[in-house]
Amino acid sequence: MKLARINTALLGFIIAINGYLLLMPVFPKLTYWWQNHTHAPTSTVALNKKVRSNDSLPKENRLVAPTMHLDDQIFEGKDLSALKYGPWRLPYTSTPAKGGNTVIVGHRYTYTNPQGTFYSLDRVHVGDQIAVFWQHKKYVYRVHEVRTVTPDTVNVEAPTADNRLTLYTCTPLWLPKDRLVVIALQESSP
Amino acid sequence: MSERTRFLLLSCLLLLSLALLYVANTALNHSILIGR
């Protein structure tokens, strides 16, 4: 009788673990769908809002991509551990203030935090706007190119003469063997 | 099937599920950097 109760508990644990394993990766997709159908992305408002003074800008560096409902802090760090917090600017690439190629990367999906920094990067298309709030200044970019590359295509991180923002993550979602790269050219600067 | 056999089977399945969760999380947490 006692063993029967333990077996029931074990079965419950197995169902819970496998349910978590299967359903959690779909959760960001459901969140995206819900945000798309219930209200306009708040980040669009933030992006289009006229900034009258530097006081109204966020204090921390932020990446705002309305198409993918992303409005997240950009983290700095010397190694991959920074990816645990959210979008990470690669330290050996430029910054919006310096110009050139600013490269920001993020996990597509992880079971631990953050669960889907660039989960919806595949929703971004040519012509979409992306903003970066960097050191109390706003830089607006327009997506110029979206492409999938192999993990050895190092030229996407190379310095450029034009001012651009490069975002990339893993693709496809379940068997991440390639990288999805979004290249946006600077449209306006402070 | 006896309760004892069921217990052994469910224990194995639980361990297998935990291993699967660990493998899936490790695989998704891999280095995403290009060229590295």
JSON list of C-alpha atoms in Angstrom, two decimals:
[
{"chain": "A", "resi": 1, "resn": "MET", "atom": "CA", "xyz": [0.00, 0.00, 0.00]},
{"chain": "A", "resi": 2, "resn": "LYS", "atom": "CA", "xyz": [2.84, 2.32, 0.91]},
{"chain": "A", "resi": 3, "resn": "LEU", "atom": "CA", "xyz": [4.72, 1.38, -2.27]},
{"chain": "A", "resi": 4, "resn": "ALA", "atom": "CA", "xyz": [1.61, 2.14, -4.32]},
{"chain": "A", "resi": 5, "resn": "ARG", "atom": "CA", "xyz": [1.56, 5.72, -2.97]},
{"chain": "A", "resi": 6, "resn": "ILE", "atom": "CA", "xyz": [5.25, 6.14, -3.76]},
{"chain": "A", "resi": 7, "resn": "ASN", "atom": "CA", "xyz": [4.60, 4.89, -7.29]},
{"chain": "A", "resi": 8, "resn": "THR", "atom": "CA", "xyz": [1.80, 7.42, -7.73]},
{"chain": "A", "resi": 9, "resn": "ALA", "atom": "CA", "xyz": [4.15, 10.20, -6.56]},
{"chain": "A", "resi": 10, "resn": "LEU", "atom": "CA", "xyz": [6.89, 9.00, -8.92]},
{"chain": "A", "resi": 11, "resn": "LEU", "atom": "CA", "xyz": [4.45, 9.00, -11.82]},
{"chain": "A", "resi": 12, "resn": "GLY", "atom": "CA", "xyz": [3.44, 12.56, -10.90]},
{"chain": "A", "resi": 13, "resn": "PHE", "atom": "CA", "xyz": [7.09, 13.68, -10.92]},
{"chain": "A", "resi": 14, "resn": "ILE", "atom": "CA", "xyz": [7.68, 12.05, -14.31]},
{"chain": "A", "resi": 15, "resn": "ILE", "atom": "CA", "xyz": [4.64, 13.75, -15.83]},
{"chain": "A", "resi": 16, "resn": "ALA", "atom": "CA", "xyz": [5.66, 17.11, -14.32]},
{"chain": "A", "resi": 17, "resn": "ILE", "atom": "CA", "xyz": [9.28, 16.93, -15.56]},
{"chain": "A", "resi": 18, "resn": "ASN", "atom": "CA", "xyz": [8.34, 15.87, -19.07]},
{"chain": "A", "resi": 19, "resn": "GLY", "atom": "CA", "xyz": [5.53, 18.41, -19.21]},
{"chain": "A", "resi": 20, "resn": "TYR", "atom": "CA", "xyz": [8.01, 21.13, -18.24]},
{"chain": "A", "resi": 21, "resn": "LEU", "atom": "CA", "xyz": [10.51, 19.83, -20.80]},
{"chain": "A", "resi": 22, "resn": "LEU", "atom": "CA", "xyz": [7.98, 19.88, -23.63]},
{"chain": "A", "resi": 23, "resn": "LEU", "atom": "CA", "xyz": [5.80, 22.88, -22.81]},
{"chain": "A", "resi": 24, "resn": "MET", "atom": "CA", "xyz": [8.25, 25.51, -21.52]},
{"chain": "A", "resi": 25, "resn": "PRO", "atom": "CA", "xyz": [9.94, 26.09, -24.91]},
{"chain": "A", "resi": 26, "resn": "VAL", "atom": "CA", "xyz": [6.53, 26.88, -26.39]},
{"chain": "A", "resi": 27, "resn": "PHE", "atom": "CA", "xyz": [5.78, 29.44, -23.69]},
{"chain": "A", "resi": 28, "resn": "PRO", "atom": "CA", "xyz": [7.68, 32.39, -25.31]},
{"chain": "A", "resi": 29, "resn": "LYS", "atom": "CA", "xyz": [5.75, 31.71, -28.53]},
{"chain": "A", "resi": 30, "resn": "LEU", "atom": "CA", "xyz": [2.45, 31.88, -26.64]},
{"chain": "A", "resi": 31, "resn": "THR", "atom": "CA", "xyz": [3.57, 35.07, -24.89]},
{"chain": "A", "resi": 32, "resn": "TYR", "atom": "CA", "xyz": [4.46, 36.62, -28.25]},
{"chain": "A", "resi": 33, "resn": "TRP", "atom": "CA", "xyz": [1.09, 35.62, -29.71]},
{"chain": "A", "resi": 34, "resn": "TRP", "atom": "CA", "xyz": [-0.73, 37.01, -26.67]},
{"chain": "A", "resi": 35, "resn": "GLN", "atom": "CA", "xyz": [1.15, 40.32, -26.81]},
{"chain": "A", "resi": 36, "resn": "ASN", "atom": "CA", "xyz": [0.48, 40.61, -30.53]},
{"chain": "A", "resi": 37, "resn": "HIS", "atom": "CA", "xyz": [-3.27, 40.08, -30.15]},
{"chain": "A", "resi": 38, "resn": "THR", "atom": "CA", "xyz": [-4.00, 41.99, -27.00]},
{"chain": "A", "resi": 39, "resn": "HIS", "atom": "CA", "xyz": [-2.10, 45.27, -27.21]},
{"chain": "A", "resi": 40, "resn": "ALA", "atom": "CA", "xyz": [0.38, 47.22, -29.26]},
{"chain": "A", "resi": 41, "resn": "PRO", "atom": "CA", "xyz": [3.90, 46.57, -28.06]},
{"chain": "A", "resi": 42, "resn": "THR", "atom": "CA", "xyz": [4.83, 49.12, -25.43]},
{"chain": "A", "resi": 43, "resn": "SER", "atom": "CA", "xyz": [8.31, 49.26, -26.87]},
{"chain": "A", "resi": 44, "resn": "THR", "atom": "CA", "xyz": [6.88, 50.72, -30.10]},
{"chain": "A", "resi": 45, "resn": "VAL", "atom": "CA", "xyz": [5.61, 53.61, -28.04]},
{"chain": "A", "resi": 46, "resn": "ALA", "atom": "CA", "xyz": [9.03, 53.94, -26.45]},
{"chain": "A", "resi": 47, "resn": "LEU", "atom": "CA", "xyz": [10.70, 53.82, -29.84]},
{"chain": "A", "resi": 48, "resn": "ASN", "atom": "CA", "xyz": [8.48, 56.45, -31.41]},
{"chain": "A", "resi": 49, "resn": "LYS", "atom": "CA", "xyz": [8.30, 58.69, -28.39]},
{"chain": "A", "resi": 50, "resn": "LYS", "atom": "CA", "xyz": [9.99, 62.00, -28.97]},
{"chain": "A", "resi": 51, "resn": "VAL", "atom": "CA", "xyz": [12.74, 62.40, -26.49]},
{"chain": "A", "resi": 52, "resn": "ARG", "atom": "CA", "xyz": [12.73, 65.93, -25.23]},
{"chain": "A", "resi": 53, "resn": "SER", "atom": "CA", "xyz": [15.48, 65.64, -22.69]},
{"chain": "A", "resi": 54, "resn": "ASN", "atom": "CA", "xyz": [18.07, 63.13, -21.62]},
{"chain": "A", "resi": 55, "resn": "ASP", "atom": "CA", "xyz": [16.20, 62.64, -18.32]},
{"chain": "A", "resi": 56, "resn": "SER", "atom": "CA", "xyz": [13.45, 60.64, -20.06]},
{"chain": "A", "resi": 57, "resn": "LEU", "atom": "CA", "xyz": [15.91, 58.13, -21.48]},
{"chain": "A", "resi": 58, "resn": "PRO", "atom": "CA", "xyz": [16.58, 54.89, -19.63]},
{"chain": "A", "resi": 59, "resn": "LYS", "atom": "CA", "xyz": [19.52, 55.00, -17.27]},
{"chain": "A", "resi": 60, "resn": "GLU", "atom": "CA", "xyz": [20.86, 51.64, -18.36]},
{"chain": "A", "resi": 61, "resn": "ASN", "atom": "CA", "xyz": [21.79, 50.59, -21.90]},
{"chain": "A", "resi": 62, "resn": "ARG", "atom": "CA", "xyz": [18.75, 49.01, -23.57]},
{"chain": "A", "resi": 63, "resn": "LEU", "atom": "CA", "xyz": [17.85, 47.20, -26.75]},
{"chain": "A", "resi": 64, "resn": "VAL", "atom": "CA", "xyz": [14.34, 47.85, -28.07]},
{"chain": "A", "resi": 65, "resn": "ALA", "atom": "CA", "xyz": [13.01, 45.77, -30.97]},
{"chain": "A", "resi": 66, "resn": "PRO", "atom": "CA", "xyz": [9.21, 46.24, -31.23]},
{"chain": "A", "resi": 67, "resn": "THR", "atom": "CA", "xyz": [8.74, 43.51, -33.86]},
{"chain": "A", "resi": 68, "resn": "MET", "atom": "CA", "xyz": [9.96, 40.88, -31.42]},
{"chain": "A", "resi": 69, "resn": "HIS", "atom": "CA", "xyz": [8.45, 42.54, -28.33]},
{"chain": "A", "resi": 70, "resn": "LEU", "atom": "CA", "xyz": [11.90, 42.99, -26.90]},
{"chain": "A", "resi": 71, "resn": "ASP", "atom": "CA", "xyz": [12.77, 45.78, -24.50]},
{"chain": "A", "resi": 72, "resn": "ASP", "atom": "CA", "xyz": [15.69, 44.51, -22.50]},
{"chain": "A", "resi": 73, "resn": "GLN", "atom": "CA", "xyz": [18.84, 45.74, -20.83]},
{"chain": "A", "resi": 74, "resn": "ILE", "atom": "CA", "xyz": [22.11, 45.24, -22.72]},
{"chain": "A", "resi": 75, "resn": "PHE", "atom": "CA", "xyz": [24.68, 43.53, -20.55]},
{"chain": "A", "resi": 76, "resn": "GLU", "atom": "CA", "xyz": [28.41, 44.03, -20.68]},
{"chain": "A", "resi": 77, "resn": "GLY", "atom": "CA", "xyz": [30.87, 41.32, -19.75]},
{"chain": "A", "resi": 78, "resn": "LYS", "atom": "CA", "xyz": [34.15, 39.72, -20.70]},
{"chain": "A", "resi": 79, "resn": "ASP", "atom": "CA", "xyz": [32.86, 36.19, -21.27]},
{"chain": "A", "resi": 80, "resn": "LEU", "atom": "CA", "xyz": [29.82, 34.09, -22.10]},
{"chain": "A", "resi": 81, "resn": "SER", "atom": "CA", "xyz": [28.54, 34.21, -18.52]},
{"chain": "A", "resi": 82, "resn": "ALA", "atom": "CA", "xyz": [26.98, 37.59, -19.36]},
{"chain": "A", "resi": 83, "resn": "LEU", "atom": "CA", "xyz": [24.49, 35.73, -21.57]},
{"chain": "A", "resi": 84, "resn": "LYS", "atom": "CA", "xyz": [22.80, 34.44, -18.41]},
{"chain": "A", "resi": 85, "resn": "TYR", "atom": "CA", "xyz": [21.36, 37.89, -17.86]},
{"chain": "A", "resi": 86, "resn": "GLY", "atom": "CA", "xyz": [20.12, 38.83, -21.33]},
{"chain": "A", "resi": 87, "resn": "PRO", "atom": "CA", "xyz": [21.42, 40.47, -24.52]},
{"chain": "A", "resi": 88, "resn": "TRP", "atom": "CA", "xyz": [25.22, 40.70, -24.39]},
{"chain": "A", "resi": 89, "resn": "ARG", "atom": "CA", "xyz": [27.30, 43.18, -26.35]},
{"chain": "A", "resi": 90, "resn": "LEU", "atom": "CA", "xyz": [30.40, 41.41, -27.54]},
{"chain": "A", "resi": 91, "resn": "PRO", "atom": "CA", "xyz": [33.27, 43.24, -25.78]},
{"chain": "A", "resi": 92, "resn": "TYR", "atom": "CA", "xyz": [35.59, 43.07, -28.80]},
{"chain": "A", "resi": 93, "resn": "THR", "atom": "CA", "xyz": [33.09, 44.85, -31.06]},
{"chain": "A", "resi": 94, "resn": "SER", "atom": "CA", "xyz": [32.17, 48.52, -31.20]},
{"chain": "A", "resi": 95, "resn": "THR", "atom": "CA", "xyz": [29.49, 50.48, -29.36]},
{"chain": "A", "resi": 96, "resn": "PRO", "atom": "CA", "xyz": [26.76, 52.74, -30.79]},
{"chain": "A", "resi": 97, "resn": "ALA", "atom": "CA", "xyz": [28.67, 55.75, -29.46]},
{"chain": "A", "resi": 98, "resn": "LYS", "atom": "CA", "xyz": [31.89, 54.79, -31.24]},
{"chain": "A", "resi": 99, "resn": "GLY", "atom": "CA", "xyz": [30.16, 53.81, -34.50]},
{"chain": "A", "resi": 100, "resn": "GLY", "atom": "CA", "xyz": [31.13, 50.90, -36.71]},
{"chain": "A", "resi": 101, "resn": "ASN", "atom": "CA", "xyz": [29.76, 47.43, -36.04]},
{"chain": "A", "resi": 102, "resn": "THR", "atom": "CA", "xyz": [28.03, 46.91, -32.68]},
{"chain": "A", "resi": 103, "resn": "VAL", "atom": "CA", "xyz": [27.33, 43.21, -32.18]},
{"chain": "A", "resi": 104, "resn": "ILE", "atom": "CA", "xyz": [24.78, 42.03, -29.62]},
{"chain": "A", "resi": 105, "resn": "VAL", "atom": "CA", "xyz": [24.04, 38.34, -29.09]},
{"chain": "A", "resi": 106, "resn": "GLY", "atom": "CA", "xyz": [21.47, 36.43, -27.08]},
{"chain": "A", "resi": 107, "resn": "HIS", "atom": "CA", "xyz": [20.33, 32.89, -26.43]},
{"chain": "A", "resi": 108, "resn": "ARG", "atom": "CA", "xyz": [17.43, 31.65, -28.55]},
{"chain": "A", "resi": 109, "resn": "TYR", "atom": "CA", "xyz": [16.03, 29.60, -25.71]},
{"chain": "A", "resi": 110, "resn": "THR", "atom": "CA", "xyz": [17.28, 28.11, -22.44]},
{"chain": "A", "resi": 111, "resn": "TYR", "atom": "CA", "xyz": [15.42, 26.36, -19.63]},
{"chain": "A", "resi": 112, "resn": "THR", "atom": "CA", "xyz": [17.23, 28.57, -17.13]},
{"chain": "A", "resi": 113, "resn": "ASN", "atom": "CA", "xyz": [17.08, 32.35, -17.09]},
{"chain": "A", "resi": 114, "resn": "PRO", "atom": "CA", "xyz": [16.82, 34.19, -19.41]},
{"chain": "A", "resi": 115, "resn": "GLN", "atom": "CA", "xyz": [14.45, 31.81, -21.12]},
{"chain": "A", "resi": 116, "resn": "GLY", "atom": "CA", "xyz": [14.21, 33.38, -24.55]},
{"chain": "A", "resi": 117, "resn": "THR", "atom": "CA", "xyz": [16.21, 36.56, -25.08]},
{"chain": "A", "resi": 118, "resn": "PHE", "atom": "CA", "xyz": [16.23, 36.37, -28.89]},
{"chain": "A", "resi": 119, "resn": "TYR", "atom": "CA", "xyz": [13.49, 33.73, -29.19]},
{"chain": "A", "resi": 120, "resn": "SER", "atom": "CA", "xyz": [11.55, 35.85, -31.68]},
{"chain": "A", "resi": 121, "resn": "LEU", "atom": "CA", "xyz": [14.51, 37.17, -33.69]},
{"chain": "A", "resi": 122, "resn": "ASP", "atom": "CA", "xyz": [13.10, 35.29, -36.69]},
{"chain": "A", "resi": 123, "resn": "ARG", "atom": "CA", "xyz": [10.09, 37.66, -36.57]},
{"chain": "A", "resi": 124, "resn": "VAL", "atom": "CA", "xyz": [12.31, 40.60, -37.52]},
{"chain": "A", "resi": 125, "resn": "HIS", "atom": "CA", "xyz": [12.20, 41.55, -41.19]},
{"chain": "A", "resi": 126, "resn": "VAL", "atom": "CA", "xyz": [13.96, 43.98, -43.50]},
{"chain": "A", "resi": 127, "resn": "GLY", "atom": "CA", "xyz": [12.64, 47.50, -42.89]},
{"chain": "A", "resi": 128, "resn": "ASP", "atom": "CA", "xyz": [11.85, 47.04, -39.18]},
{"chain": "A", "resi": 129, "resn": "GLN", "atom": "CA", "xyz": [13.21, 49.57, -36.71]},
{"chain": "A", "resi": 130, "resn": "ILE", "atom": "CA", "xyz": [15.41, 48.73, -33.76]},
{"chain": "A", "resi": 131, "resn": "ALA", "atom": "CA", "xyz": [16.57, 51.21, -31.15]},
{"chain": "A", "resi": 132, "resn": "VAL", "atom": "CA", "xyz": [19.50, 51.14, -28.79]},
{"chain": "A", "resi": 133, "resn": "PHE", "atom": "CA", "xyz": [19.60, 53.38, -25.77]},
{"chain": "A", "resi": 134, "resn": "TRP", "atom": "CA", "xyz": [23.27, 53.75, -25.06]},
{"chain": "A", "resi": 135, "resn": "GLN", "atom": "CA", "xyz": [24.79, 56.00, -22.39]},
{"chain": "A", "resi": 136, "resn": "HIS", "atom": "CA", "xyz": [21.65, 58.17, -22.22]},
{"chain": "A", "resi": 137, "resn": "LYS", "atom": "CA", "xyz": [21.45, 58.57, -25.97]},
{"chain": "A", "resi": 138, "resn": "LYS", "atom": "CA", "xyz": [19.08, 57.02, -28.47]},
{"chain": "A", "resi": 139, "resn": "TYR", "atom": "CA", "xyz": [20.31, 55.36, -31.67]},
{"chain": "A", "resi": 140, "resn": "VAL", "atom": "CA", "xyz": [17.77, 54.16, -34.21]},
{"chain": "A", "resi": 141, "resn": "TYR", "atom": "CA", "xyz": [18.57, 51.47, -36.76]},
{"chain": "A", "resi": 142, "resn": "ARG", "atom": "CA", "xyz": [16.60, 50.00, -39.67]},
{"chain": "A", "resi": 143, "resn": "VAL", "atom": "CA", "xyz": [16.96, 46.34, -40.57]},
{"chain": "A", "resi": 144, "resn": "HIS", "atom": "CA", "xyz": [18.89, 45.99, -43.80]},
{"chain": "A", "resi": 145, "resn": "GLU", "atom": "CA", "xyz": [19.49, 42.26, -43.97]},
{"chain": "A", "resi": 146, "resn": "VAL", "atom": "CA", "xyz": [18.36, 39.04, -42.29]},
{"chain": "A", "resi": 147, "resn": "ARG", "atom": "CA", "xyz": [20.30, 35.90, -43.06]},
{"chain": "A", "resi": 148, "resn": "THR", "atom": "CA", "xyz": [21.30, 32.51, -41.74]},
{"chain": "A", "resi": 149, "resn": "VAL", "atom": "CA", "xyz": [24.99, 31.72, -41.61]},
{"chain": "A", "resi": 150, "resn": "THR", "atom": "CA", "xyz": [27.18, 28.84, -40.46]},
{"chain": "A", "resi": 151, "resn": "PRO", "atom": "CA", "xyz": [28.92, 29.20, -37.07]},
{"chain": "A", "resi": 152, "resn": "ASP", "atom": "CA", "xyz": [32.25, 29.92, -38.77]},
{"chain": "A", "resi": 153, "resn": "THR", "atom": "CA", "xyz": [31.09, 33.05, -40.66]},
{"chain": "A", "resi": 154, "resn": "VAL", "atom": "CA", "xyz": [33.26, 35.41, -38.63]},
{"chain": "A", "resi": 155, "resn": "ASN", "atom": "CA", "xyz": [32.86, 38.38, -40.98]},
{"chain": "A", "resi": 156, "resn": "VAL", "atom": "CA", "xyz": [29.51, 39.30, -39.35]},
{"chain": "A", "resi": 157, "resn": "GLU", "atom": "CA", "xyz": [31.52, 40.49, -36.33]},
{"chain": "A", "resi": 158, "resn": "ALA", "atom": "CA", "xyz": [34.12, 42.37, -38.40]},
{"chain": "A", "resi": 159, "resn": "PRO", "atom": "CA", "xyz": [34.50, 46.16, -38.04]},
{"chain": "A", "resi": 160, "resn": "THR", "atom": "CA", "xyz": [32.60, 48.14, -40.67]},
{"chain": "A", "resi": 161, "resn": "ALA", "atom": "CA", "xyz": [32.90, 51.60, -42.17]},
{"chain": "A", "resi": 162, "resn": "ASP", "atom": "CA", "xyz": [29.18, 52.26, -41.70]},
{"chain": "A", "resi": 163, "resn": "ASN", "atom": "CA", "xyz": [27.42, 52.43, -38.35]},
{"chain": "A", "resi": 164, "resn": "ARG", "atom": "CA", "xyz": [25.47, 49.23, -37.87]},
{"chain": "A", "resi": 165, "resn": "LEU", "atom": "CA", "xyz": [23.90, 46.98, -35.32]},
{"chain": "A", "resi": 166, "resn": "THR", "atom": "CA", "xyz": [24.33, 43.23, -35.70]},
{"chain": "A", "resi": 167, "resn": "LEU", "atom": "CA", "xyz": [22.15, 40.88, -33.68]},
{"chain": "A", "resi": 168, "resn": "TYR", "atom": "CA", "xyz": [22.53, 37.14, -33.80]},
{"chain": "A", "resi": 169, "resn": "THR", "atom": "CA", "xyz": [21.34, 33.97, -32.13]},
{"chain": "A", "resi": 170, "resn": "CYS", "atom": "CA", "xyz": [21.09, 30.26, -32.80]},
{"chain": "A", "resi": 171, "resn": "THR", "atom": "CA", "xyz": [18.82, 28.74, -35.41]},
{"chain": "A", "resi": 172, "resn": "PRO", "atom": "CA", "xyz": [16.81, 26.59, -35.86]},
{"chain": "A", "resi": 173, "resn": "LEU", "atom": "CA", "xyz": [15.22, 26.57, -32.44]},
{"chain": "A", "resi": 174, "resn": "TRP", "atom": "CA", "xyz": [15.59, 22.87, -31.61]},
{"chain": "A", "resi": 175, "resn": "LEU", "atom": "CA", "xyz": [18.75, 21.88, -33.43]},
{"chain": "A", "resi": 176, "resn": "PRO", "atom": "CA", "xyz": [20.79, 25.07, -33.28]},
{"chain": "A", "resi": 177, "resn": "LYS", "atom": "CA", "xyz": [23.51, 24.35, -35.83]},
{"chain": "A", "resi": 178, "resn": "ASP", "atom": "CA", "xyz": [23.45, 27.74, -37.59]},
{"chain": "A", "resi": 179, "resn": "ARG", "atom": "CA", "xyz": [23.22, 31.39, -36.62]},
{"chain": "A", "resi": 180, "resn": "LEU", "atom": "CA", "xyz": [20.41, 33.79, -37.48]},
{"chain": "A", "resi": 181, "resn": "VAL", "atom": "CA", "xyz": [21.90, 37.21, -38.15]},
{"chain": "A", "resi": 182, "resn": "VAL", "atom": "CA", "xyz": [20.04, 40.52, -38.32]},
{"chain": "A", "resi": 183, "resn": "ILE", "atom": "CA", "xyz": [21.98, 43.49, -39.66]},
{"chain": "A", "resi": 184, "resn": "ALA", "atom": "CA", "xyz": [20.52, 46.97, -39.13]},
{"chain": "A", "resi": 185, "resn": "LEU", "atom": "CA", "xyz": [22.01, 50.18, -40.41]},
{"chain": "A", "resi": 186, "resn": "GLN", "atom": "CA", "xyz": [21.95, 53.33, -38.32]},
{"chain": "A", "resi": 187, "resn": "GLU", "atom": "CA", "xyz": [19.15, 55.66, -39.29]},
{"chain": "A", "resi": 188, "resn": "SER", "atom": "CA", "xyz": [19.50, 58.38, -36.74]},
{"chain": "A", "resi": 189, "resn": "SER", "atom": "CA", "xyz": [21.86, 59.28, -33.96]},
{"chain": "A", "resi": 190, "resn": "PRO", "atom": "CA", "xyz": [21.46, 61.70, -31.05]},
{"chain": "B", "resi": 1, "resn": "MET", "atom": "CA", "xyz": [2.75, -6.14, -12.66]},
{"chain": "B", "resi": 2, "resn": "SER", "atom": "CA", "xyz": [3.71, -6.07, -9.01]},
{"chain": "B", "resi": 3, "resn": "GLU", "atom": "CA", "xyz": [4.12, -2.78, -7.14]},
{"chain": "B", "resi": 4, "resn": "ARG", "atom": "CA", "xyz": [7.81, -3.52, -6.70]},
{"chain": "B", "resi": 5, "resn": "THR", "atom": "CA", "xyz": [8.36, -3.94, -10.45]},
{"chain": "B", "resi": 6, "resn": "ARG", "atom": "CA", "xyz": [6.36, -0.78, -11.11]},
{"chain": "B", "resi": 7, "resn": "PHE", "atom": "CA", "xyz": [8.49, 1.07, -8.57]},
{"chain": "B", "resi": 8, "resn": "LEU", "atom": "CA", "xyz": [11.71, 0.03, -10.30]},
{"chain": "B", "resi": 9, "resn": "LEU", "atom": "CA", "xyz": [10.32, 0.96, -13.71]},
{"chain": "B", "resi": 10, "resn": "LEU", "atom": "CA", "xyz": [9.09, 4.37, -12.55]},
{"chain": "B", "resi": 11, "resn": "SER", "atom": "CA", "xyz": [12.39, 5.09, -10.79]},
{"chain": "B", "resi": 12, "resn": "CYS", "atom": "CA", "xyz": [14.26, 4.40, -14.02]},
{"chain": "B", "resi": 13, "resn": "LEU", "atom": "CA", "xyz": [11.85, 6.61, -15.97]},
{"chain": "B", "resi": 14, "resn": "LEU", "atom": "CA", "xyz": [12.28, 9.43, -13.45]},
{"chain": "B", "resi": 15, "resn": "LEU", "atom": "CA", "xyz": [16.07, 9.24, -13.74]},
{"chain": "B", "resi": 16, "resn": "LEU", "atom": "CA", "xyz": [15.77, 9.16, -17.51]},
{"chain": "B", "resi": 17, "resn": "SER", "atom": "CA", "xyz": [13.53, 12.25, -17.47]},
{"chain": "B", "resi": 18, "resn": "LEU", "atom": "CA", "xyz": [15.97, 14.15, -15.25]},
{"chain": "B", "resi": 19, "resn": "ALA", "atom": "CA", "xyz": [18.84, 13.16, -17.55]},
{"chain": "B", "resi": 20, "resn": "LEU", "atom": "CA", "xyz": [16.84, 14.35, -20.56]},
{"chain": "B", "resi": 21, "resn": "LEU", "atom": "CA", "xyz": [16.17, 17.70, -18.90]},
{"chain": "B", "resi": 22, "resn": "TYR", "atom": "CA", "xyz": [19.87, 18.09, -18.12]},
{"chain": "B", "resi": 23, "resn": "VAL", "atom": "CA", "xyz": [20.93, 17.19, -21.66]},
{"chain": "B", "resi": 24, "resn": "ALA", "atom": "CA", "xyz": [18.35, 19.50, -23.25]},
{"chain": "B", "resi": 25, "resn": "ASN", "atom": "CA", "xyz": [19.40, 22.42, -21.05]},
{"chain": "B", "resi": 26, "resn": "THR", "atom": "CA", "xyz": [23.10, 21.83, -21.64]},
{"chain": "B", "resi": 27, "resn": "ALA", "atom": "CA", "xyz": [22.54, 21.59, -25.40]},
{"chain": "B", "resi": 28, "resn": "LEU", "atom": "CA", "xyz": [20.61, 24.87, -25.49]},
{"chain": "B", "resi": 29, "resn": "ASN", "atom": "CA", "xyz": [23.18, 26.64, -23.29]},
{"chain": "B", "resi": 30, "resn": "HIS", "atom": "CA", "xyz": [26.05, 25.93, -25.66]},
{"chain": "B", "resi": 31, "resn": "SER", "atom": "CA", "xyz": [28.37, 28.64, -26.91]},
{"chain": "B", "resi": 32, "resn": "ILE", "atom": "CA", "xyz": [26.44, 30.60, -29.48]},
{"chain": "B", "resi": 33, "resn": "LEU", "atom": "CA", "xyz": [29.39, 32.69, -30.57]},
{"chain": "B", "resi": 34, "resn": "ILE", "atom": "CA", "xyz": [30.41, 32.70, -34.20]},
{"chain": "B", "resi": 35, "resn": "GLY", "atom": "CA", "xyz": [33.89, 31.41, -34.88]},
{"chain": "B", "resi": 36, "resn": "ARG", "atom": "CA", "xyz": [34.39, 29.99, -31.37]}
]
